Short mmCIF file of C-alpha atoms and ligand atoms in Angstrom, two decimals:
data_model
loop_
_atom_site.label_atom_id
_atom_site.label_comp_id
_atom_site.label_asym_id
_atom_site.label_seq_id
_atom_site.Cartn_x
_atom_site.Cartn_y
_atom_site.Cartn_z
CA MET A 1 -38.72 88.65 199.97
CA LEU A 2 -38.25 92.01 198.28
CA PRO A 3 -39.23 94.83 200.61
CA PRO A 4 -41.25 97.60 198.96
CA SER A 5 -39.23 100.73 198.50
CA GLY A 6 -40.69 104.04 199.54
CA ASN A 7 -41.85 105.75 202.67
CA LEU A 8 -45.07 106.47 204.42
CA SER A 9 -46.34 108.67 201.65
CA SER A 10 -45.77 106.31 198.77
CA LEU A 11 -45.36 102.64 198.14
CA THR A 12 -43.55 101.25 195.11
CA LEU A 13 -43.83 97.58 194.34
CA ILE A 14 -43.39 95.13 191.51
CA ARG A 15 -46.56 95.25 189.44
CA PRO A 16 -49.08 92.92 191.08
CA ASP A 17 -51.22 90.21 189.47
CA ASP A 18 -54.81 89.28 190.23
CA TRP A 19 -55.10 85.51 190.55
CA HIS A 20 -58.93 85.45 190.66
CA LEU A 21 -60.92 87.80 188.46
CA HIS A 22 -64.34 87.89 186.78
CA VAL A 23 -64.63 90.15 183.75
CA ARG A 24 -67.81 88.69 182.15
CA ASP A 25 -68.13 89.04 178.36
CA GLY A 26 -69.51 91.23 175.58
CA ASP A 27 -70.10 94.91 176.38
CA ALA A 28 -69.13 94.41 180.02
CA LEU A 29 -65.51 93.92 178.99
CA ASP A 30 -64.96 97.52 177.90
CA VAL A 31 -66.12 98.72 181.33
CA VAL A 32 -64.29 96.35 183.63
CA VAL A 33 -61.11 95.22 181.85
CA PRO A 34 -59.52 98.71 181.92
CA HIS A 35 -59.96 98.87 185.70
CA SER A 36 -57.90 95.71 186.19
CA ALA A 37 -55.41 96.52 183.43
CA ALA A 38 -54.63 99.86 185.06
CA CYS A 39 -52.90 98.21 187.99
CA PHE A 40 -52.45 94.48 187.43
CA GLY A 41 -50.01 92.92 185.00
CA ARG A 42 -51.84 89.64 184.68
CA ALA A 43 -55.07 88.13 185.88
CA LEU A 44 -56.40 84.62 186.06
CA ILE A 45 -59.80 84.94 184.42
CA MET A 46 -62.59 82.88 185.92
CA PRO A 47 -64.56 80.72 183.47
CA ASN A 48 -68.10 81.04 184.92
CA LEU A 49 -69.69 82.60 181.87
CA ARG A 50 -73.06 81.47 180.57
CA PRO A 51 -72.43 79.03 178.93
CA PRO A 52 -69.26 78.27 180.88
CA VAL A 53 -65.78 78.18 179.38
CA THR A 54 -65.28 74.43 179.27
CA THR A 55 -62.81 74.05 176.40
CA THR A 56 -59.41 75.45 175.57
CA VAL A 57 -60.73 76.71 172.23
CA GLN A 58 -63.41 78.70 174.08
CA ALA A 59 -60.86 80.00 176.57
CA LEU A 60 -58.53 81.21 173.83
CA THR A 61 -61.28 83.04 171.92
CA TYR A 62 -62.58 84.53 175.17
CA ARG A 63 -59.05 85.75 175.83
CA GLU A 64 -58.98 87.52 172.47
CA ARG A 65 -62.20 89.36 173.37
CA ILE A 66 -60.70 90.42 176.70
CA LEU A 67 -57.51 91.64 175.00
CA ALA A 68 -59.61 93.74 172.62
CA SER A 69 -60.85 95.68 175.66
CA VAL A 70 -57.38 96.48 177.04
CA PRO A 71 -56.70 100.19 176.47
CA GLN A 72 -53.95 101.01 173.98
CA ASP A 73 -51.63 102.45 176.59
CA MET A 74 -51.82 99.45 178.92
CA VAL A 75 -50.31 95.99 178.90
CA PHE A 76 -52.41 93.30 180.50
CA GLU A 77 -52.14 89.56 180.14
CA PRO A 78 -55.26 87.50 180.77
CA LEU A 79 -54.40 83.96 181.84
CA MET A 80 -57.22 81.54 181.40
CA SER A 81 -58.95 78.79 183.34
CA LEU A 82 -61.29 75.98 182.30
CA TYR A 83 -64.61 75.28 183.99
CA LEU A 84 -64.70 71.64 185.07
CA THR A 85 -67.93 69.72 184.60
CA ASP A 86 -68.89 66.13 185.35
CA ASN A 87 -67.97 65.39 181.73
CA THR A 88 -64.71 67.25 181.12
CA PRO A 89 -62.75 65.03 178.71
CA LEU A 90 -59.12 64.21 179.49
CA GLU A 91 -58.16 65.65 176.11
CA GLU A 92 -59.27 69.08 177.31
CA ILE A 93 -56.74 68.89 180.11
CA ASP A 94 -54.03 67.94 177.65
CA GLY A 95 -55.06 70.79 175.35
CA ALA A 96 -55.15 73.27 178.22
CA LYS A 97 -51.65 72.36 179.32
CA ALA A 98 -50.32 72.46 175.76
CA SER A 99 -51.79 75.94 175.20
CA GLY A 100 -49.50 77.56 177.77
CA ILE A 101 -52.28 80.13 178.30
CA VAL A 102 -54.89 78.05 180.10
CA ILE A 103 -53.01 77.59 183.35
CA ALA A 104 -55.72 76.23 185.62
CA ALA A 105 -59.03 74.42 185.78
CA LYS A 106 -61.72 75.50 188.19
CA LEU A 107 -63.80 73.26 190.39
CA TYR A 108 -67.19 74.77 191.13
CA PRO A 109 -69.26 72.39 193.21
CA ALA A 110 -72.61 72.51 191.38
CA GLY A 111 -74.82 75.22 192.86
CA ALA A 112 -72.11 76.76 195.06
CA THR A 113 -72.12 80.25 193.54
CA THR A 114 -72.94 82.52 190.60
CA HIS A 115 -73.21 80.51 187.34
CA SER A 116 -72.11 77.25 188.93
CA ASP A 117 -75.09 75.10 187.93
CA ALA A 118 -72.97 73.32 185.29
CA GLY A 119 -70.34 72.52 187.92
CA VAL A 120 -69.26 69.22 189.39
CA THR A 121 -71.97 67.21 191.16
CA ALA A 122 -69.68 64.61 192.78
CA ILE A 123 -65.92 64.93 193.10
CA GLU A 124 -65.33 61.25 192.26
CA LEU A 125 -66.64 61.93 188.77
CA ILE A 126 -63.62 64.07 188.00
CA HIS A 127 -60.95 61.88 189.62
CA PRO A 128 -59.52 60.86 186.22
CA VAL A 129 -59.33 64.52 185.25
CA LEU A 130 -57.61 65.44 188.51
CA GLU A 131 -55.16 62.60 188.02
CA ARG A 132 -54.29 63.97 184.59
CA MET A 133 -53.92 67.50 185.98
CA GLU A 134 -51.65 66.16 188.72
CA LYS A 135 -49.52 64.43 186.11
CA LEU A 136 -49.29 67.45 183.79
CA GLY A 137 -48.92 70.09 186.49
CA LEU A 138 -52.13 71.98 185.66
CA VAL A 139 -53.34 73.90 188.70
CA LEU A 140 -56.74 73.13 190.23
CA CYS A 141 -58.59 76.21 191.50
CA VAL A 142 -61.31 75.37 193.98
CA HIS A 143 -64.45 77.18 195.06
CA GLY A 144 -64.38 75.59 198.48
CA GLU A 145 -67.94 75.45 199.78
CA ALA A 146 -70.12 72.47 200.61
CA THR A 147 -73.41 72.74 198.78
CA ALA A 148 -75.78 70.42 200.66
CA ALA A 149 -78.93 72.36 201.50
CA ASP A 150 -78.75 71.45 205.19
CA VAL A 151 -75.29 72.99 205.68
CA ASP A 152 -75.44 76.41 207.34
CA ILE A 153 -74.10 79.03 204.94
CA PHE A 154 -71.49 80.18 207.48
CA ASP A 155 -70.19 76.59 207.81
CA ARG A 156 -69.93 75.76 204.14
CA GLU A 157 -66.20 76.38 203.83
CA ARG A 158 -65.32 74.44 206.98
CA ILE A 159 -67.45 71.47 205.95
CA PHE A 160 -65.95 71.52 202.46
CA ILE A 161 -62.48 71.24 203.96
CA GLU A 162 -63.52 68.25 206.07
CA LYS A 163 -65.58 66.40 203.51
CA THR A 164 -63.91 67.24 200.22
CA LEU A 165 -60.65 69.17 200.31
CA SER A 166 -58.72 67.19 202.93
CA PRO A 167 -59.47 63.87 201.22
CA LEU A 168 -58.63 65.45 197.85
CA VAL A 169 -55.22 66.66 199.01
CA ARG A 170 -54.49 63.21 200.44
CA HIS A 171 -55.66 61.45 197.29
CA PHE A 172 -53.71 63.71 194.90
CA PRO A 173 -50.60 64.79 196.81
CA GLY A 174 -48.90 66.02 193.63
CA LEU A 175 -51.85 68.14 192.47
CA LYS A 176 -51.33 71.88 192.77
CA ILE A 177 -54.43 73.35 194.38
CA VAL A 178 -55.48 76.94 194.96
CA PHE A 179 -58.19 77.24 197.58
CA GLU A 180 -59.92 80.33 196.21
CA HIS A 181 -61.12 83.35 198.20
CA ILE A 182 -60.75 81.78 201.62
CA THR A 183 -62.86 83.27 204.38
CA THR A 184 -62.35 81.29 207.58
CA SER A 185 -59.73 80.55 210.21
CA GLU A 186 -60.15 76.87 209.34
CA ALA A 187 -59.20 77.53 205.73
CA ALA A 188 -56.23 79.71 206.68
CA GLN A 189 -55.05 77.04 209.10
CA PHE A 190 -55.55 74.28 206.54
CA VAL A 191 -53.41 76.07 203.96
CA ARG A 192 -50.70 77.00 206.45
CA ALA A 193 -50.43 73.39 207.57
CA ALA A 194 -50.52 71.97 204.04
CA GLY A 195 -47.55 71.18 201.85
CA THR A 196 -46.09 73.24 199.05
CA ASN A 197 -48.79 72.21 196.57
CA VAL A 198 -51.64 73.93 198.39
CA ALA A 199 -52.13 77.69 198.27
CA ALA A 200 -54.96 80.20 198.70
CA THR A 201 -56.14 83.48 197.30
CA VAL A 202 -57.57 86.08 199.65
CA THR A 203 -59.79 88.98 198.59
CA ALA A 204 -59.44 92.55 199.80
CA HIS A 205 -62.99 92.60 201.10
CA HIS A 206 -62.52 89.50 203.24
CA LEU A 207 -59.43 91.16 204.75
CA LEU A 208 -61.27 94.38 205.55
CA PHE A 209 -64.83 93.43 206.44
CA ASN A 210 -66.63 91.00 208.67
CA ARG A 211 -70.23 89.93 208.35
CA ASN A 212 -71.54 92.96 210.24
CA ALA A 213 -70.85 94.91 207.03
CA LEU A 214 -73.73 93.03 205.40
CA PHE A 215 -76.20 94.48 207.86
CA ALA A 216 -74.75 97.90 208.75
CA GLY A 217 -77.84 100.06 209.22
CA GLY A 218 -79.80 97.88 206.79
CA LEU A 219 -79.22 95.21 204.18
CA ARG A 220 -76.11 95.95 202.11
CA PRO A 221 -76.28 94.02 198.85
CA HIS A 222 -72.96 95.33 197.55
CA HIS A 223 -71.18 93.58 200.40
CA TYR A 224 -72.80 90.27 199.51
CA CYS A 225 -70.50 87.76 197.89
CA LEU A 226 -69.79 84.07 198.10
CA PRO A 227 -68.27 82.74 200.20
CA VAL A 228 -70.15 85.18 202.40
CA LEU A 229 -68.30 87.46 204.85
CA LYS A 230 -67.66 85.75 208.17
CA ARG A 231 -67.15 86.71 211.84
CA GLU A 232 -64.40 89.07 212.98
CA LYS A 233 -62.28 86.21 214.34
CA HIS A 234 -62.11 84.75 210.85
CA ARG A 235 -61.14 88.08 209.31
CA ARG A 236 -58.36 88.30 211.89
CA SER A 237 -57.11 84.85 210.90
CA LEU A 238 -57.00 85.86 207.26
CA ILE A 239 -55.03 89.00 208.11
CA GLN A 240 -52.57 86.96 210.13
CA ALA A 241 -52.21 84.44 207.33
CA VAL A 242 -51.43 86.99 204.61
CA CYS A 243 -49.06 88.88 206.89
CA SER A 244 -47.36 85.70 208.12
CA GLY A 245 -44.87 85.60 205.27
CA CYS A 246 -46.15 82.19 204.14
CA PRO A 247 -45.64 82.30 200.34
CA ARG A 248 -48.73 80.23 199.68
CA PHE A 249 -51.14 83.12 200.24
CA PHE A 250 -51.58 85.54 197.39
CA LEU A 251 -53.78 88.22 195.89
CA GLY A 252 -57.03 87.31 194.14
CA THR A 253 -59.62 90.07 194.14
CA ASP A 254 -62.64 87.98 193.11
CA SER A 255 -63.86 91.25 191.64
CA ALA A 256 -67.25 90.19 190.30
CA PRO A 257 -69.33 92.75 188.39
CA HIS A 258 -73.11 92.56 188.44
CA ALA A 259 -75.53 95.18 187.10
CA ALA A 260 -77.02 97.18 189.98
CA HIS A 261 -80.58 95.96 189.46
CA THR A 262 -79.45 92.34 189.83
CA LYS A 263 -77.84 93.02 193.20
CA GLU A 264 -80.41 95.45 194.57
CA ALA A 265 -83.18 92.91 194.18
CA ALA A 266 -85.43 90.61 196.18
CA CYS A 267 -82.97 87.82 195.42
CA GLY A 268 -79.71 89.65 194.77
CA CYS A 269 -76.64 88.23 193.03
CA ALA A 270 -73.47 87.39 194.92
CA GLY A 271 -70.31 89.26 193.99
CA CYS A 272 -68.46 92.45 194.99
CA TYR A 273 -67.04 94.71 192.30
CA THR A 274 -63.63 95.75 193.58
CA ALA A 275 -61.31 95.96 190.56
CA PRO A 276 -60.89 99.78 190.62
CA LEU A 277 -60.04 99.96 194.31
CA ALA A 278 -58.84 96.51 195.30
CA LEU A 279 -55.17 97.42 195.47
CA SER A 280 -55.94 100.41 197.71
CA LEU A 281 -58.02 98.19 199.98
CA TYR A 282 -55.28 95.57 200.23
CA ALA A 283 -52.74 98.28 201.08
CA GLU A 284 -55.06 99.54 203.82
CA ALA A 285 -55.39 96.05 205.24
CA PHE A 286 -51.63 95.46 205.35
CA GLU A 287 -50.99 98.94 206.73
CA ALA A 288 -53.51 98.49 209.51
CA GLU A 289 -51.56 95.43 210.55
CA GLY A 290 -48.22 97.28 210.34
CA ALA A 291 -47.18 94.81 207.66
CA LEU A 292 -46.68 96.87 204.51
CA ASP A 293 -43.27 95.20 204.17
CA ARG A 294 -45.13 91.95 203.44
CA PHE A 295 -47.46 93.46 200.87
CA GLU A 296 -45.28 93.07 197.79
CA ALA A 297 -44.74 89.36 198.26
CA PHE A 298 -48.48 88.80 198.66
CA ALA A 299 -49.48 91.02 195.74
CA SER A 300 -46.68 90.56 193.23
CA LEU A 301 -44.51 87.51 193.94
CA ASN A 302 -46.24 84.60 195.65
CA GLY A 303 -48.92 83.93 193.06
CA ALA A 304 -46.56 84.02 190.11
CA ALA A 305 -44.17 81.69 191.91
CA PHE A 306 -46.95 79.21 192.69
CA TYR A 307 -48.04 79.19 189.06
CA GLY A 308 -44.40 78.81 187.95
CA LEU A 309 -44.25 82.22 186.26
CA PRO A 310 -41.73 85.03 186.64
CA PRO A 311 -42.80 88.21 188.43
CA ASN A 312 -43.75 91.20 186.32
CA GLU A 313 -40.79 93.30 185.24
CA ASP A 314 -42.16 96.76 185.91
CA LYS A 315 -43.31 98.52 189.06
CA ILE A 316 -46.24 100.56 190.23
CA THR A 317 -46.51 103.25 192.84
CA LEU A 318 -49.34 103.86 195.25
CA GLN A 319 -49.50 107.34 196.75
CA ARG A 320 -51.02 108.01 200.11
CA LYS A 321 -53.71 110.25 198.76
CA SER A 322 -57.37 110.01 199.63
CA TRP A 323 -59.68 109.54 196.72
CA LYS A 324 -63.37 109.01 196.47
CA VAL A 325 -64.59 105.76 195.00
CA PRO A 326 -67.09 106.59 192.23
CA ASP A 327 -70.76 106.16 193.08
CA TYR A 328 -71.12 103.96 190.02
CA TYR A 329 -69.87 103.17 186.53
CA SER A 330 -72.17 102.99 183.50
CA TYR A 331 -72.70 99.32 182.72
CA LEU A 332 -74.97 97.52 180.25
CA ASN A 333 -77.71 100.18 180.30
CA ASP A 334 -77.53 100.10 184.09
CA LYS A 335 -75.02 100.94 186.80
CA LEU A 336 -72.13 98.98 188.19
CA ILE A 337 -71.77 99.90 191.84
CA PRO A 338 -68.31 99.25 193.24
CA LEU A 339 -67.70 98.18 196.80
CA CYS A 340 -67.28 101.27 199.00
CA ALA A 341 -69.07 103.42 196.41
CA GLY A 342 -68.90 107.08 197.39
CA GLU A 343 -66.49 106.37 200.24
CA THR A 344 -62.91 107.55 200.60
CA VAL A 345 -59.93 105.23 200.41
CA ALA A 346 -56.41 106.05 201.46
CA TRP A 347 -54.05 104.86 198.70
CA GLU A 348 -54.20 105.89 195.07
CA LEU A 349 -52.46 104.33 192.10
CA ASP A 350 -50.08 106.88 190.61
CA ALA A 351 -50.46 106.33 186.88
CA SER A 352 -47.67 108.81 186.12
CA MET A 353 -45.21 106.74 188.15
CA SER A 354 -45.83 103.59 186.16
CA ASP A 355 -42.72 102.57 184.25
CA ARG A 356 -44.68 100.25 182.03
CA VAL A 357 -43.87 100.59 178.35
CA PRO A 358 -46.90 99.90 176.16
CA SER A 359 -46.24 97.35 173.43
C1 NCD B 1 -68.73 85.33 191.73
C2 NCD B 1 -69.41 85.82 190.47
O1 NCD B 1 -70.25 86.73 190.56
O2 NCD B 1 -69.10 85.33 189.37
N1 NCD B 1 -69.49 85.74 192.87
C3 NCD B 1 -69.04 85.88 194.14
O3 NCD B 1 -69.84 86.15 195.02
N2 NCD B 1 -67.78 85.72 194.44
C4 NCD B 1 -68.54 83.85 191.68
C5 NCD B 1 -67.57 83.30 192.70
O4 NCD B 1 -66.37 83.51 192.61
O5 NCD B 1 -68.02 82.64 193.66
ZN1 ZN B 2 -64.88 84.39 191.97
#
């Protein structure tokens, strides 16, 4: 593990990657892509558009639209994922692997989260696809929540592990699986005990907040995401997991932009917009645990290694300097309200210290 250089007032680390990111499409891209490109070298782009990104051809054209929104002075590489459906043809898996750019396929249990209605209704239906992915070495990213209506929302991840993920790992021991945005001690424990083919992303908000944040002084829609925030004991387990030094935990913000009126509504959308401040929040979480020496591996090394990619070549520096998170960004004739809007965070990305050379 490479320790971050620096002292208490600054933190220099290999440029991190975001292994779970939503950037949407169309006009949204110009608002949100620059926020991620400012600090992350690469991001694994989630395919839950409407309609979903189910083919490699769609993924590659979507990637071009994302690249068109990367500011001139930044270098940012979107890596793509396919949205698995009950009917994903085996040829799509072959094409994804051959592209070298689509590096994963995403399992959304149908109905589990935002734009997941086209997802998989029964895991057996995609067994042939999973077998092909196992053979070719294409990573399976999993939204790990049980969807049956009678499962309590706070138990969905645990039940998914029991009913779906454990059997899946046994059935496909060679399949590389990323358990996305884990939220529970059961998930952390499952990944720690699993073999080298099973990893997990962890968001900044699940490291910093427990479910009380959803109800602090009133209903807080901007803290609502799926999987939903859990009890404090689960947050503690996640912190321990990412600070444990286990290389199979890595950074995935799950930054998920939604226009303000769709979150501040009678039936509000799930998703926290964290791209502009995620790195600061992660640094706060590691610092609070006295584990800043483990931060670089989590943010910049472990994910790339799991996906079989080299780390980024340049570095970034975070300065210990309080800055106020904007109240909102203009977004699609509405506002995009980031997590912690109007609040102060402790670490700021020092753009002048970036040694990235624009292409
Ligand atoms: C995500 C979104 O808005 O696309 N929402 C969320 O609450 N995390 C979907 C997802 O990753 O579950
Ligand atoms: Zn997500």
